[in-house]
Short mmCIF file of C-alpha atoms in Angstrom, two decimals:
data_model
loop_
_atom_site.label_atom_id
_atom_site.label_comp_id
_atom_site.label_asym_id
_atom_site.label_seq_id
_atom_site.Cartn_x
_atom_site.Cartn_y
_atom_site.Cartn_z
CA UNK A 1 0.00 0.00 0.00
CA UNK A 2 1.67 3.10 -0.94
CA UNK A 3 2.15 6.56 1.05
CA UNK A 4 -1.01 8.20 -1.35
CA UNK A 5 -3.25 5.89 0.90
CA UNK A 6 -2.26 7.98 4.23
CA UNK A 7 -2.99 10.94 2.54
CA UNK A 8 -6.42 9.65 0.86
CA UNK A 9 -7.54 8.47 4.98
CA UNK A 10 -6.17 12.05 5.83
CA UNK A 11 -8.67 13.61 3.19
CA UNK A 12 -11.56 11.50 2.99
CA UNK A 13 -11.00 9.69 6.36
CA UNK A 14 -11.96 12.00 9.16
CA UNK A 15 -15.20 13.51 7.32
CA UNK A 16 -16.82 9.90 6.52
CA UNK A 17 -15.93 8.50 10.54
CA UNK A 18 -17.82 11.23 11.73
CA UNK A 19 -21.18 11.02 9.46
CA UNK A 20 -20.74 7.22 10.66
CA UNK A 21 -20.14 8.05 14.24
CA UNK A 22 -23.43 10.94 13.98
CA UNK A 23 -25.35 8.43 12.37
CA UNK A 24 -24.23 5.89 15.42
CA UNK A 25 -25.31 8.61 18.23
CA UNK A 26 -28.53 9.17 16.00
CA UNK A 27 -29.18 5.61 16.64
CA UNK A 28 -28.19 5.65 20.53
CA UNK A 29 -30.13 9.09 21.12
CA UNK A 30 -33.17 7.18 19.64
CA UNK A 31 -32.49 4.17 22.55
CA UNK A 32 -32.43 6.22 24.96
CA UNK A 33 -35.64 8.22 23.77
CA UNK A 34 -37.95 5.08 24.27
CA UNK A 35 -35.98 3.89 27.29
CA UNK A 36 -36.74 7.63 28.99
CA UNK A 37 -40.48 7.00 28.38
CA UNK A 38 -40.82 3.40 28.69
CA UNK A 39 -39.12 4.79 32.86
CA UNK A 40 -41.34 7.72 32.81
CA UNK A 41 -44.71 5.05 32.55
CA UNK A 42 -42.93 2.66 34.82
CA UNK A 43 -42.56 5.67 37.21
CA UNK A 44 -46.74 6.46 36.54
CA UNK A 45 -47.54 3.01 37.34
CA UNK A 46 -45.35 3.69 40.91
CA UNK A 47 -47.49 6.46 41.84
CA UNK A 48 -50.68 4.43 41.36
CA UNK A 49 -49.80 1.81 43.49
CA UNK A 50 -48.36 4.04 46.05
CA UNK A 51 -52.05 5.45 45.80
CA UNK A 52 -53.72 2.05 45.90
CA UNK A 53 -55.06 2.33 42.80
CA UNK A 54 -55.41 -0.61 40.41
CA UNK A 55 -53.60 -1.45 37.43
CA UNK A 56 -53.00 -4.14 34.99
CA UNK A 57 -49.70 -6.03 36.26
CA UNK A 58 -48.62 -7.02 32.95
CA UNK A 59 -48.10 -3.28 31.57
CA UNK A 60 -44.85 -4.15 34.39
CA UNK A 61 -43.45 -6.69 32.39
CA UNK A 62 -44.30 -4.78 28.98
CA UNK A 63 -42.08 -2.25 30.26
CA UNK A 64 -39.53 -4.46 31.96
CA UNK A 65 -39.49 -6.16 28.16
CA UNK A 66 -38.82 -3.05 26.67
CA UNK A 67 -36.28 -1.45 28.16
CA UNK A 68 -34.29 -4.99 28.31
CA UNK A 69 -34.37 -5.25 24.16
CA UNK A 70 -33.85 -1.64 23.89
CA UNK A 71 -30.26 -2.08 26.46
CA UNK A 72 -29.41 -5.58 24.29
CA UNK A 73 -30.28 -3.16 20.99
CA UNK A 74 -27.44 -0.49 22.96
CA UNK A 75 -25.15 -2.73 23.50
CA UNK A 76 -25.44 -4.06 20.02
CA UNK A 77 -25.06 -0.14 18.85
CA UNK A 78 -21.44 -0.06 20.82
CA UNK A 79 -20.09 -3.28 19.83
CA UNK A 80 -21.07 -2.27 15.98
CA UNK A 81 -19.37 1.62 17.39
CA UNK A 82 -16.27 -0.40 18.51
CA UNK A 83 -16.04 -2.39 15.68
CA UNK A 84 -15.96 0.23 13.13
CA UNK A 85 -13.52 2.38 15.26
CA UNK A 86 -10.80 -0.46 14.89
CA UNK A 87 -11.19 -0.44 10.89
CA UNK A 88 -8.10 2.25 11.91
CA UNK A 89 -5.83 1.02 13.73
CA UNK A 90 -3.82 -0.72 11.10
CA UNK A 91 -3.16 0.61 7.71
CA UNK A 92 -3.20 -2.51 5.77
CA UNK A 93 -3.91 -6.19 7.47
CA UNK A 94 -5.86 -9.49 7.14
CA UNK A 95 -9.77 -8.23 6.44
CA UNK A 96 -12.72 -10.79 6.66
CA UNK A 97 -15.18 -10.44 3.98
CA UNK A 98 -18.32 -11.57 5.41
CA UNK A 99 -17.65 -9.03 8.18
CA UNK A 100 -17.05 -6.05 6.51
CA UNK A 101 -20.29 -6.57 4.96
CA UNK A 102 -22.22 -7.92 7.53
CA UNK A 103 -20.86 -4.77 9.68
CA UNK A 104 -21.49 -2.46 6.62
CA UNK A 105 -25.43 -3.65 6.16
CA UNK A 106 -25.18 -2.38 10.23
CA UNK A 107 -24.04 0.68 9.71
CA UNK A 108 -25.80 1.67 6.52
CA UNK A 109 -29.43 0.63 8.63
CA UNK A 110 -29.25 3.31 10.66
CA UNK A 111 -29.67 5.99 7.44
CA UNK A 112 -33.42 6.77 7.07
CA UNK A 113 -33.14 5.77 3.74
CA UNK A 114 -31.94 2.45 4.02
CA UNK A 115 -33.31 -0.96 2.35
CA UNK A 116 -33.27 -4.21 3.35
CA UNK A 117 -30.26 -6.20 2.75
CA UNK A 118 -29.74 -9.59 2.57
CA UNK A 119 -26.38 -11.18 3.08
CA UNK A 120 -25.61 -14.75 1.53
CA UNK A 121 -24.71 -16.91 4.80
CA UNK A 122 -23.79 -20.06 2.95
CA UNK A 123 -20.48 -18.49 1.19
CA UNK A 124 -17.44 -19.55 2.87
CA UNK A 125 -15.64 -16.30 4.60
CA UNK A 126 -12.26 -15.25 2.84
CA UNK A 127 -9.97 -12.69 3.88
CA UNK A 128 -8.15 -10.01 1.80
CA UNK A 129 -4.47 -8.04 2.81
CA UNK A 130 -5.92 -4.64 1.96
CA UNK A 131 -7.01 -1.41 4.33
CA UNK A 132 -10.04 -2.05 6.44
CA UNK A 133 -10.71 1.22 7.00
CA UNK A 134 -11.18 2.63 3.17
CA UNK A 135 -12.64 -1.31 2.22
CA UNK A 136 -15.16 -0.55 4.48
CA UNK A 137 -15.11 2.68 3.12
CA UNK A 138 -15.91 1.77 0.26
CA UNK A 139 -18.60 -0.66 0.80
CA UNK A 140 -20.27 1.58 2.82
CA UNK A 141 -20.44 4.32 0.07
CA UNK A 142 -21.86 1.29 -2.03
CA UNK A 143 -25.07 0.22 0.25
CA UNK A 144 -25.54 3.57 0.68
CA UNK A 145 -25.62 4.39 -3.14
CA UNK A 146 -27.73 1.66 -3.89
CA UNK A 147 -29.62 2.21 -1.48
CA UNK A 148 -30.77 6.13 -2.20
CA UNK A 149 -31.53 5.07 -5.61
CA UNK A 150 -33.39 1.98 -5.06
CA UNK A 151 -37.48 2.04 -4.58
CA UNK A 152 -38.70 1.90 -1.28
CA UNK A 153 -40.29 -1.37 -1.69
CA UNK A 154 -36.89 -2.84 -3.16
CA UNK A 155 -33.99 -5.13 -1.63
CA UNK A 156 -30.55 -5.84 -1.79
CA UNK A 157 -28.85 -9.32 -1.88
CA UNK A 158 -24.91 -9.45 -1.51
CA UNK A 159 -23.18 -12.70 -2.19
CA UNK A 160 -19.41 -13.10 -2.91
CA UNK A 161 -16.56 -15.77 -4.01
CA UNK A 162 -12.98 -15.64 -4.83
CA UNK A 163 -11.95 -15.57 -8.74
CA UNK A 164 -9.54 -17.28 -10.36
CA UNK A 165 -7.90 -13.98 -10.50
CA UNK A 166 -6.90 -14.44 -7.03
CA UNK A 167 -9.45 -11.67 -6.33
CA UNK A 168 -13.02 -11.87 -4.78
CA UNK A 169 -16.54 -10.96 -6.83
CA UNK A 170 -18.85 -9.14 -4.40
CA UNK A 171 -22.33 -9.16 -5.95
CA UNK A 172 -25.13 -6.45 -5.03
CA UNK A 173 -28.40 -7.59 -6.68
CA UNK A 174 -31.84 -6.27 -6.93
CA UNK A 175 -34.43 -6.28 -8.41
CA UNK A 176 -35.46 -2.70 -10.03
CA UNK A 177 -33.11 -0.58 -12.01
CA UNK A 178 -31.59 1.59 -9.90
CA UNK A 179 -30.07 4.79 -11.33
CA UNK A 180 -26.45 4.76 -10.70
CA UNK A 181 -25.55 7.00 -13.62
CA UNK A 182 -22.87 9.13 -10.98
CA UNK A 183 -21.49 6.65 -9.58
CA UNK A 184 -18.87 6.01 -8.31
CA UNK A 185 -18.46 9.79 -7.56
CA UNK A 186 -14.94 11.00 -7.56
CA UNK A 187 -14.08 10.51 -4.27
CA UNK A 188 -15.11 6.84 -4.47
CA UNK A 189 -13.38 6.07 -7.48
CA UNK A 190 -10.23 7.20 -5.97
CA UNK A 191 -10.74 5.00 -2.80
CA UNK A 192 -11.47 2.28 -5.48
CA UNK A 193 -8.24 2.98 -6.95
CA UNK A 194 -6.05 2.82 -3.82
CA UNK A 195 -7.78 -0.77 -3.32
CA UNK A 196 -7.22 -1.47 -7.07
CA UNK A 197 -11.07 -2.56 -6.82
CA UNK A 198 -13.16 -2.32 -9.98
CA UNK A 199 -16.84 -1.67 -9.99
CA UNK A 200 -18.65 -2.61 -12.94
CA UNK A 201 -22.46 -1.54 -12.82
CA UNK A 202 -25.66 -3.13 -14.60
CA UNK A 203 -29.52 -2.61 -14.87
CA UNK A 204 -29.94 -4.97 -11.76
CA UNK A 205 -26.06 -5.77 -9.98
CA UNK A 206 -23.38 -3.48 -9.09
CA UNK A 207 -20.24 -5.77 -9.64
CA UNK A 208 -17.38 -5.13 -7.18
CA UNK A 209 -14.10 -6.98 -7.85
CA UNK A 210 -11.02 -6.82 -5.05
CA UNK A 211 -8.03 -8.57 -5.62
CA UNK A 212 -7.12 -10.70 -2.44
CA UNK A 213 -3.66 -8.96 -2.11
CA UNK A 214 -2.70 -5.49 -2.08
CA UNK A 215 0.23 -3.53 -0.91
#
């Protein structure tokens, strides 16, 4: 991986981790939102039995439901936070596949536009040398192109496999034409170019293409 790399994280780097990271607190402000309320009833239903007032005992465990899947959903949030974070701390290294998209679908579900995306489970995981942070990058600027210019009612399936290239075939499929006609933009092609990906678009598949080695 040459020096231009550094300088492309440098440029591009700082302004996409912190629409991610927003995006992220969006998410966690929205937790805490129904977790507030859900303790505000819980704290109404207090003051009627303090009053000896009746109430239905199962709007306790309604509440007590909630607020335990919106902590697991928090947690969740962080480890996905964490995860991400780390896509820095080494310029080049060992990346899984099947994570960096199943973190990417993640990520990309918190953007009020998002689709639903559908990851193939059945392909074996394989693991390029290249930089986590801009792969990820990168795939995140995908899902999140596909998925502005996708209809509403639309999905996305991803499915991948090495080439005989030695280089993997990522595969995003649907099932509308989606207008891609600017894309990659500029600063996505250049991130492309640093990975020496390729992205080859059609009606109904964006076609990305990363070799398994690059340095």
């Amino acid at each position: 991986m040459k020096p231009h790399t550094i300088d492309l994280v440098n440029k591009q780097g700082l302004r996409f981790f912190g629409s991610v990271n927003a995006s992220i607190s969006h998410e966690l402000k929205n937790i805490f939102a129904i977790i507030s309320e859900t303790a505000g009833f819980l704290n109404d239903l207090t003051q009627l039995s303090k009053q000896g007032k009746p109430f239905d005992l199962s709007l306790l465990e309604n509440c007590s439901n909630s607020i335990a899947e919106e902590i697991e959903r928090g947690f969740d949030t962080i480890r996905q936070m964490n995860q991400f974070a780390h896509s820095v701390d080494d310029p080049v290294r060992e990346t899984s596949i099947a994570d960096t998209l199943t973190l990417a679908v993640k990520l990309t579900g918190f953007l009020s536009f998002a689709k639903k995306a559908h990851l193939d489970e059945t392909a074996a995981d394989t693991m390029v040398f290249t930089s986590p942070f801009l792969f990820q990058t990168l795939i995140y600027k995908i899902f999140s192109a596909l998925y502005r210019a996708l209809d509403v009612k639309d999905e996305l399936t991803v499915t991948f496999h090495d080439t005989a290239s030695s280089a993997v075939f990522i595969q995003f499929s649907h099932n509308q034409p989606a207008d891609l006609d600017h894309f990659p933009d500029p600063q996505t092609a250049e991130i492309a170019d640093v990975l020496k990906a390729t992205v080859k678009i059609t009606d109904t598949d964006l076609e990305l293409t990363i070799p398994l080695k690059n340095e």
